[in-house]
CSV table of N, CA and C in Angstrom, one decimal:
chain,number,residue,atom,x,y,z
A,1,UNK,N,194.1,21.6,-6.4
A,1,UNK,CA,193.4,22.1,-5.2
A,1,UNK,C,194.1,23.3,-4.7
A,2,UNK,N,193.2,24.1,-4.0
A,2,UNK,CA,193.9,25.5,-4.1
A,2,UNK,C,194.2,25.6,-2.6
A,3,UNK,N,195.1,26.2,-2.1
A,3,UNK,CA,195.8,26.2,-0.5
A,3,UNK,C,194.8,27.5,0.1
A,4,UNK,N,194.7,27.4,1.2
A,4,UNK,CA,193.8,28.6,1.8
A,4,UNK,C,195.4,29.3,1.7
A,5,UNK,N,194.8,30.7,2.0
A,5,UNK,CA,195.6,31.8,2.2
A,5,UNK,C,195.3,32.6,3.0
A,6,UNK,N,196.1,33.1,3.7
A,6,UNK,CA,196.1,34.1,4.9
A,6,UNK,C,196.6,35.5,4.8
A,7,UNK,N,195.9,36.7,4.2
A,7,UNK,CA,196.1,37.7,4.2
A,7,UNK,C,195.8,38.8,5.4
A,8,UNK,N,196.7,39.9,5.8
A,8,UNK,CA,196.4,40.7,7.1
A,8,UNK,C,197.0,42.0,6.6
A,9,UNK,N,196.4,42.9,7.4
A,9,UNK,CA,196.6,43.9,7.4
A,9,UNK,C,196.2,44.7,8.3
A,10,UNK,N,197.4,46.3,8.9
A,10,UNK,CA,196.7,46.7,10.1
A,10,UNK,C,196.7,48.1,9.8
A,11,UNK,N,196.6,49.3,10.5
A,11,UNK,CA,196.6,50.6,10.5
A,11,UNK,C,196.2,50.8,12.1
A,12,UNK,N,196.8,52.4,12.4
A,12,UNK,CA,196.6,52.9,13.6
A,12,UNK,C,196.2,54.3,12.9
A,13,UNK,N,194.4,54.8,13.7
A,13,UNK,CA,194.6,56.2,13.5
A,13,UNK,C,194.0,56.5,14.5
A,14,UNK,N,194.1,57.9,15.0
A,14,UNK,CA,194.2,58.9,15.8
A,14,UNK,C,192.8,59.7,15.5
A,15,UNK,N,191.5,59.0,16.7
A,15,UNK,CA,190.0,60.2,17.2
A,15,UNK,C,190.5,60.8,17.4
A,16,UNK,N,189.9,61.9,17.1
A,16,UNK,CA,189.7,63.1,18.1
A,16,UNK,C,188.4,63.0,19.1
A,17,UNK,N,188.6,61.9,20.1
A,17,UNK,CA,187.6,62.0,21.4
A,17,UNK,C,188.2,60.8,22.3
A,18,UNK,N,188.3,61.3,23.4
A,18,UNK,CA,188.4,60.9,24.3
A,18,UNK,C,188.3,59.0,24.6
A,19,UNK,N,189.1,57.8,25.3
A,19,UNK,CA,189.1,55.9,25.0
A,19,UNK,C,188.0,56.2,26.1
A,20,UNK,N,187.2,56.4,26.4
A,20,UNK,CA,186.3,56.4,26.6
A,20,UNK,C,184.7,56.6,26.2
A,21,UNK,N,184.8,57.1,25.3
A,21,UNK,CA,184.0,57.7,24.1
A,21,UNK,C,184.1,56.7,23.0
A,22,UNK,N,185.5,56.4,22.5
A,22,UNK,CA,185.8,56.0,21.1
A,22,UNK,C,185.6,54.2,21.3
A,23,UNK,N,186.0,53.3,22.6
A,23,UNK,CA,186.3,52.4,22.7
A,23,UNK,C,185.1,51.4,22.3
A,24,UNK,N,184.1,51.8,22.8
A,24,UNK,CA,182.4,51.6,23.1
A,24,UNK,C,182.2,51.5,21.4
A,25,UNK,N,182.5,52.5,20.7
A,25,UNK,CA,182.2,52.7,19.3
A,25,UNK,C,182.5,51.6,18.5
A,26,UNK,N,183.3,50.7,18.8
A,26,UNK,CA,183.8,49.4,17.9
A,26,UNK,C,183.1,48.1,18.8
A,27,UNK,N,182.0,48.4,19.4
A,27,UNK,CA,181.2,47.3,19.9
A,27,UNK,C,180.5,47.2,18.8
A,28,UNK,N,179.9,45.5,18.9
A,28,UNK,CA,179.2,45.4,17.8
A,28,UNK,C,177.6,46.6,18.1
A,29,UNK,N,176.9,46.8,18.5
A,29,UNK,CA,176.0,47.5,18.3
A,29,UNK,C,176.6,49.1,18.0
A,30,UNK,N,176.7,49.6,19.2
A,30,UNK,CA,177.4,50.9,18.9
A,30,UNK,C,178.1,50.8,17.3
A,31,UNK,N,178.0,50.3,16.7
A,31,UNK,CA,179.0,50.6,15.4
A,31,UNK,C,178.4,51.4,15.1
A,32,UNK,N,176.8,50.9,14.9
A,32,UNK,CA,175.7,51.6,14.1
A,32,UNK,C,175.9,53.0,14.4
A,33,UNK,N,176.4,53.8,14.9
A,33,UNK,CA,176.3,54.8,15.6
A,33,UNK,C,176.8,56.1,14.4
A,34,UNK,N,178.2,55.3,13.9
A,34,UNK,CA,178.7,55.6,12.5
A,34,UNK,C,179.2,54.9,11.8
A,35,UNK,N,178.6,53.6,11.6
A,35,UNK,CA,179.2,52.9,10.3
A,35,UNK,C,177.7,52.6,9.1
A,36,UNK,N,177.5,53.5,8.4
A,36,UNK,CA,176.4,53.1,7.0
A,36,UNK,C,176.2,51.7,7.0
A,37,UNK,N,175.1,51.1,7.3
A,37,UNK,CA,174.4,50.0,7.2
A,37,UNK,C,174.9,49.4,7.8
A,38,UNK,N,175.2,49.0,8.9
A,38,UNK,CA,175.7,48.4,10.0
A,38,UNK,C,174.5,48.1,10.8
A,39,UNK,N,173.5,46.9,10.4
A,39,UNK,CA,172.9,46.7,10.9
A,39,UNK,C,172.8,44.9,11.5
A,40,UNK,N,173.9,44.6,12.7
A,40,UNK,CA,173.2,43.6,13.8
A,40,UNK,C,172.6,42.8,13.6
A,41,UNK,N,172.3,41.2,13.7
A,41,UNK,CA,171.5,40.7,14.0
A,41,UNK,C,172.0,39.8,15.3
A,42,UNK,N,172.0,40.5,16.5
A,42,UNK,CA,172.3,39.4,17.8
A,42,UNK,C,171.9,38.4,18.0
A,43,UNK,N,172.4,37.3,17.9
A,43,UNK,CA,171.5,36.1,18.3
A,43,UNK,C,172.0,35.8,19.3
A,44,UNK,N,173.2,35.7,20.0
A,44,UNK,CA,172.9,35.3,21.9
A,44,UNK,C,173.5,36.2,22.4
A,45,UNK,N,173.6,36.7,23.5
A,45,UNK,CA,174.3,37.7,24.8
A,45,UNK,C,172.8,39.1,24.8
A,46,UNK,N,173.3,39.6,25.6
A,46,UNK,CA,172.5,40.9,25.7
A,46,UNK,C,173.3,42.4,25.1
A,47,UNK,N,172.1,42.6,23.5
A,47,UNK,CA,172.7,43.5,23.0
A,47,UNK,C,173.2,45.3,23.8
A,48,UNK,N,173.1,45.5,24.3
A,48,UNK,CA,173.0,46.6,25.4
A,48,UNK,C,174.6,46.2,26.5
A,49,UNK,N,175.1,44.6,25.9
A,49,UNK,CA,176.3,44.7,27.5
A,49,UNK,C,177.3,43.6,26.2
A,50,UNK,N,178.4,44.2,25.6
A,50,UNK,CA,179.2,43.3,24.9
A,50,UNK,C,180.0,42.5,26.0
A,51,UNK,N,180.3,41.3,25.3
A,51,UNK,CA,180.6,40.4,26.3
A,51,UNK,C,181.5,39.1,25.0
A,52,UNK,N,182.5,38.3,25.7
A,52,UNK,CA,183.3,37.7,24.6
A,52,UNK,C,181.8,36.1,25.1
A,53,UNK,N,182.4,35.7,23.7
A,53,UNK,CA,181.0,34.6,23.1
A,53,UNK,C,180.0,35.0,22.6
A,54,UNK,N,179.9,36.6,22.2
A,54,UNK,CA,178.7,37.0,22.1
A,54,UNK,C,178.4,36.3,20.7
A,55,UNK,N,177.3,36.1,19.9
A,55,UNK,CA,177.2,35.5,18.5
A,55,UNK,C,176.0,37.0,17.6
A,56,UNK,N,176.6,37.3,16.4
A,56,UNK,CA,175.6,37.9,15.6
A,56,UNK,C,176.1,37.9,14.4
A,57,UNK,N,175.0,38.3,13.6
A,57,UNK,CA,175.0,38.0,12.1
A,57,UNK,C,175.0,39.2,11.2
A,58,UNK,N,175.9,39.4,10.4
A,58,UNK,CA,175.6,40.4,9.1
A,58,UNK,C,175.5,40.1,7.7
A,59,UNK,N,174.8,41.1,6.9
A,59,UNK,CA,175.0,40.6,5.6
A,59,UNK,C,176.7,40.4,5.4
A,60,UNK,N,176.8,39.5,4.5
A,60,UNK,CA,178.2,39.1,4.2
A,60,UNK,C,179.0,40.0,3.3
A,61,UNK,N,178.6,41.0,2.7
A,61,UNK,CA,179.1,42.0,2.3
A,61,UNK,C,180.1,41.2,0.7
A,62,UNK,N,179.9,40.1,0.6
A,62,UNK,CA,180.0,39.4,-0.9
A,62,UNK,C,178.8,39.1,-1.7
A,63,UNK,N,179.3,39.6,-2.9
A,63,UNK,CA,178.2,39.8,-4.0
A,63,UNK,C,177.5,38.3,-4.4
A,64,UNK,N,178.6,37.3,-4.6
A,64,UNK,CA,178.1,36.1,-4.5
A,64,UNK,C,177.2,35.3,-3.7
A,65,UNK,N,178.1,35.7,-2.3
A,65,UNK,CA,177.3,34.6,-0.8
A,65,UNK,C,176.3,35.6,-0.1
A,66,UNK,N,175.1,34.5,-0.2
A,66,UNK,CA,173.8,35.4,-0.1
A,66,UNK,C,173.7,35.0,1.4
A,67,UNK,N,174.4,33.7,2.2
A,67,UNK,CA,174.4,33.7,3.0
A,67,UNK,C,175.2,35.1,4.5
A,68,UNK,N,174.3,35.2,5.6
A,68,UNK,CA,175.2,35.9,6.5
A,68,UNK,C,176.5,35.7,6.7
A,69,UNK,N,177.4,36.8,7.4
A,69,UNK,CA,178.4,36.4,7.9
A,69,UNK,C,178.2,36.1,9.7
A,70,UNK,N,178.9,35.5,10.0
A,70,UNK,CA,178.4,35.4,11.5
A,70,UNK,C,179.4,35.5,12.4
A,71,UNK,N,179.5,36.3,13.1
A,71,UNK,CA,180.3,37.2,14.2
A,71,UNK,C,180.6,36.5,15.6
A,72,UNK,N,181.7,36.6,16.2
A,72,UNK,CA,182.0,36.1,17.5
A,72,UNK,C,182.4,36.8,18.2
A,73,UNK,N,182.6,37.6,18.9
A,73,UNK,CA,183.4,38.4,19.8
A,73,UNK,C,184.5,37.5,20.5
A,74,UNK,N,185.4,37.0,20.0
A,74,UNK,CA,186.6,36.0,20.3
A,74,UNK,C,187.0,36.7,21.5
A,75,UNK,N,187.5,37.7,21.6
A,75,UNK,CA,188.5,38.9,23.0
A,75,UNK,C,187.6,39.8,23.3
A,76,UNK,N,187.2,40.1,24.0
A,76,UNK,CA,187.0,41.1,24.9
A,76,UNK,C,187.3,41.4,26.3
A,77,UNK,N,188.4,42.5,26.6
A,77,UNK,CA,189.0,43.2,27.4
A,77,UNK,C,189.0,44.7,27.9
A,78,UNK,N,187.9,45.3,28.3
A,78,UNK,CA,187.2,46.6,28.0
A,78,UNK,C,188.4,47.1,29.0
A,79,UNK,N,188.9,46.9,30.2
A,79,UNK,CA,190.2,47.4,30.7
A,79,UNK,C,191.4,47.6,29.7
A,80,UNK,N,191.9,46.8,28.8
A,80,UNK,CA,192.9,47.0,28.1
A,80,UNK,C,192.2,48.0,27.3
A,81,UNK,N,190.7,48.3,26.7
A,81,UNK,CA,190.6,48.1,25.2
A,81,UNK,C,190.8,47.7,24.1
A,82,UNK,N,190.4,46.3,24.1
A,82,UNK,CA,190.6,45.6,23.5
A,82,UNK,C,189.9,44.6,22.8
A,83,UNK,N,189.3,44.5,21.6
A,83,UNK,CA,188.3,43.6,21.1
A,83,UNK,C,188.5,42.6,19.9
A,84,UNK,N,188.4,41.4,19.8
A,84,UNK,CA,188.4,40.7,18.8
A,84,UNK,C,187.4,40.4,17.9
A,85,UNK,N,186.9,39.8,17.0
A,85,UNK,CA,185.9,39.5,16.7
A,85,UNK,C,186.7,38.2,15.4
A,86,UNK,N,185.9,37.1,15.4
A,86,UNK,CA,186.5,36.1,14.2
A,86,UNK,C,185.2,35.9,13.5
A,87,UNK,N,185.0,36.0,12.5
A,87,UNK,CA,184.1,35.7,11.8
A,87,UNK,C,184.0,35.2,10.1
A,88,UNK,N,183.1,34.4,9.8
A,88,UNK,CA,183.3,33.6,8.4
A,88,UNK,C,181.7,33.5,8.1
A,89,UNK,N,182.3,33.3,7.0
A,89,UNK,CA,181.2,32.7,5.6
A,89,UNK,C,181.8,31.2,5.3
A,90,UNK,N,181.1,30.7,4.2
A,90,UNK,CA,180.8,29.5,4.0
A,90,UNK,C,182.4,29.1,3.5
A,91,UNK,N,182.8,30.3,2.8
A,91,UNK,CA,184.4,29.9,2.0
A,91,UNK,C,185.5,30.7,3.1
A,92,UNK,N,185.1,31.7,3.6
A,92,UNK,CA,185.9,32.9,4.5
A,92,UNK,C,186.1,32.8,5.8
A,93,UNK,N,186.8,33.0,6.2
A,93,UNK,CA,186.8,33.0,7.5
A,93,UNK,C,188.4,34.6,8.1
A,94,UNK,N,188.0,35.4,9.2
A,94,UNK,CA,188.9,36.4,9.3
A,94,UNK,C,188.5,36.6,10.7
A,95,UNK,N,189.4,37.9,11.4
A,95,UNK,CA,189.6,37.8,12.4
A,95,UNK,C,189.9,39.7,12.5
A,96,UNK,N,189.1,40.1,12.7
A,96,UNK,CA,189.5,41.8,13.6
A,96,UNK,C,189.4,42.1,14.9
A,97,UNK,N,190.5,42.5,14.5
A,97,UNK,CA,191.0,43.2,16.3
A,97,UNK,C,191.3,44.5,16.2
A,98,UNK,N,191.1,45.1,17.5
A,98,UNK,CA,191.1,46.7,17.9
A,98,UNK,C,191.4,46.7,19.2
A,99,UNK,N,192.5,47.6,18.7
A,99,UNK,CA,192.7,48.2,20.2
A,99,UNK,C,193.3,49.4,20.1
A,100,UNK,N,192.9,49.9,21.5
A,100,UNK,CA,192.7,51.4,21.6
A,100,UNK,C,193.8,52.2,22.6
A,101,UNK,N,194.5,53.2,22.9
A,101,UNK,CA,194.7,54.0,23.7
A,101,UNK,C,194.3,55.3,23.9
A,102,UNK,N,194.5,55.9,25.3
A,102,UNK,CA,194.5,57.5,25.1
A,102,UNK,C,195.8,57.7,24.4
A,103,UNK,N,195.6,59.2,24.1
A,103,UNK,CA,197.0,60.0,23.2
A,103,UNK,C,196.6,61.5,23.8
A,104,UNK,N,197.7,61.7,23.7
A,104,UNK,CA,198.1,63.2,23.4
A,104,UNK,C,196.7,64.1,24.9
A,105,UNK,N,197.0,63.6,26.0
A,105,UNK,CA,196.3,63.9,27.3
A,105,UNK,C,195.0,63.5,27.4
A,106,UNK,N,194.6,62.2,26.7
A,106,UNK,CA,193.6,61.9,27.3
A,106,UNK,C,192.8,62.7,25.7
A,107,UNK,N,192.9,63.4,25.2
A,107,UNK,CA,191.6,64.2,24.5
A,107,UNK,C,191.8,63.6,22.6
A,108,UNK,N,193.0,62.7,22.7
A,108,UNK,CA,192.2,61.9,21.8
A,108,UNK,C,192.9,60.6,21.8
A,109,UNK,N,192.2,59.4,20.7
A,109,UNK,CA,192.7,57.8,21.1
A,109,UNK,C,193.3,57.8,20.2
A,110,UNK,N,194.2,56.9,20.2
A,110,UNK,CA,194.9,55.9,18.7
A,110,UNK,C,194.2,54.5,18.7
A,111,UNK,N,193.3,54.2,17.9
A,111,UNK,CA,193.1,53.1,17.4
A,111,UNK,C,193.6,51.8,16.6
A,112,UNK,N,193.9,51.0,17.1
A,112,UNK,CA,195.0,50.3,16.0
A,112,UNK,C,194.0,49.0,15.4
A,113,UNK,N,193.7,49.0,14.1
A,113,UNK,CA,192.4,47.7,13.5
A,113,UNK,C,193.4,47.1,12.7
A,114,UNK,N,193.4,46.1,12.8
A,114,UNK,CA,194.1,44.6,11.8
A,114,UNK,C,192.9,43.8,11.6
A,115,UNK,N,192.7,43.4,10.2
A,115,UNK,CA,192.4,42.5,9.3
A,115,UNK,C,193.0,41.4,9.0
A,116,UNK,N,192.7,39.8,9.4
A,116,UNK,CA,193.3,38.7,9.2
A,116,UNK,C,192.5,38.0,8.3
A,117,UNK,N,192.6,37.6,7.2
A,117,UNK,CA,191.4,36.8,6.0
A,117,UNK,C,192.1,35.9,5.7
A,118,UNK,N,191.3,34.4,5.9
A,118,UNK,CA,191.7,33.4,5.7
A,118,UNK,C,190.7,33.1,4.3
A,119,UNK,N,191.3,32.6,3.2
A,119,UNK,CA,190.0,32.1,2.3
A,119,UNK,C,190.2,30.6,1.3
A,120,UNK,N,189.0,29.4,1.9
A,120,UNK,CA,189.1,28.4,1.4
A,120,UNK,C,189.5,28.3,0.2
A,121,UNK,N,188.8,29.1,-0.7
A,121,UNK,CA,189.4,28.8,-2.2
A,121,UNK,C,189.7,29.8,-3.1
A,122,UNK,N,189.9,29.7,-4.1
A,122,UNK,CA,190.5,31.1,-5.2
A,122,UNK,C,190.1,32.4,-5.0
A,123,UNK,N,188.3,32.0,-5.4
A,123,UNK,CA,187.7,33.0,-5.4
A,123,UNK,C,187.8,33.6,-3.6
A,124,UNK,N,187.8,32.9,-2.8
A,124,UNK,CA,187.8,33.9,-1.6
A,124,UNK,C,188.8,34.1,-1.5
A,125,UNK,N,189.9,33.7,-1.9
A,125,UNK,CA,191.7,34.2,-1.8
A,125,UNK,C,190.8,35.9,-2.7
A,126,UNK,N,190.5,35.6,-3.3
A,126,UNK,CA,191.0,36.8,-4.7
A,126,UNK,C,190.3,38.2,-4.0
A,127,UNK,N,188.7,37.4,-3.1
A,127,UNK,CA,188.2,38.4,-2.1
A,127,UNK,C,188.5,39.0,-1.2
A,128,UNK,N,189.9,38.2,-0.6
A,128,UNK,CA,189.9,38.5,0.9
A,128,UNK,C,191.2,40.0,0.3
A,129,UNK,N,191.5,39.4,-1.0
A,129,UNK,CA,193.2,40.2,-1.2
A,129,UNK,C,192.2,41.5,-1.8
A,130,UNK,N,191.1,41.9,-2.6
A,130,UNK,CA,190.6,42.8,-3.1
A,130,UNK,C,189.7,43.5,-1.6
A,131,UNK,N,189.3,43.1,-0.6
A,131,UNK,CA,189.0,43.6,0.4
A,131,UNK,C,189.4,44.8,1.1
A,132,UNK,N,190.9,44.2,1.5
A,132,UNK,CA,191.8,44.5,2.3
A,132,UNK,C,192.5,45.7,1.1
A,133,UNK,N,192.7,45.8,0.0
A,133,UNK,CA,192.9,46.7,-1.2
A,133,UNK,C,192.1,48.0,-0.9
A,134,UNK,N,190.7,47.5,-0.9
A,134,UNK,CA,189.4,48.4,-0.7
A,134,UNK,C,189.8,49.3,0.6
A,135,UNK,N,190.0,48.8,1.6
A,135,UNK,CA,189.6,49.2,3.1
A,135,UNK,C,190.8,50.0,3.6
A,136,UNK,N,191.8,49.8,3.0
A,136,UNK,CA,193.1,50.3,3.4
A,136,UNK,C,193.7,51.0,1.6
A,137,UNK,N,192.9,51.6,1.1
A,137,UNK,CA,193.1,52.1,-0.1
A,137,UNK,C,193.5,54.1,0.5
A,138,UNK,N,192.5,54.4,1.6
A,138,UNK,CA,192.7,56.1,1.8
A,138,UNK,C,193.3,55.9,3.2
């Protein structure tokens, strides 16, 4: 039997625009704004007002699981800037968080995103460690 594994990883980078501009951008809808195929499926809260409990669905982004991934908004703190989100598949389960400040007078933010992947079995151990390879490769 194979032990779940817990892999994480974080990075901080530096907008150039203003935590007011940038913060909004890591809502689940706004993503679409600039993330390629970032396409939502809300199923409760009102997509227009993020809110923690919110629930929606994406493709799972694994070649194998044809099932969605499904999304929580675990934290949200729009005064700190601050967002969680936990979300799983049938073998996966992970956790991103973002948080934001001004820098350098207000005219641009530091972003800080960590990656937490939990994975039931081999093959999602082997996903969650070739993910995080992918995403934090540049």
């Amino acid at each position: 039997m194979v032990s779940p594994q817990i892999v994480s990883k974080s990075r901080t980078i530096t907008l150039e625009a203003g935590l007011g501009e940038v913060f909004p951008l890591f809502g689940p809808v706004r993503e679409m704004d600039w993330a390629e195929g970032w396409n939502p499926k809300i199923l409760t809260g009102d997509p227009d007002h993020v809110a923690e409990h919110m629930v929606f669905e994406t493709e799972s982004g694994h070649p194998e699981d044809r099932n969605p991934a499904t999304w929580i908004v675990s934290k949200y703190d729009p005064d700190r800037a601050h967002i969680e989100y936990t979300v799983y598949t049938q073998k996966r389960l992970w956790w991103i968080t973002v948080s934001c400040r001004a820098h350098e007078g207000a005219t641009t933010t530091e972003a800080t995103i960590e990656y937490t992947y939990l994975g039931l079995d081999e093959d999602a151990n082997r996903h969650n460690r070739d993910a995080l390879k992918r995403m934090f490769r540049h």
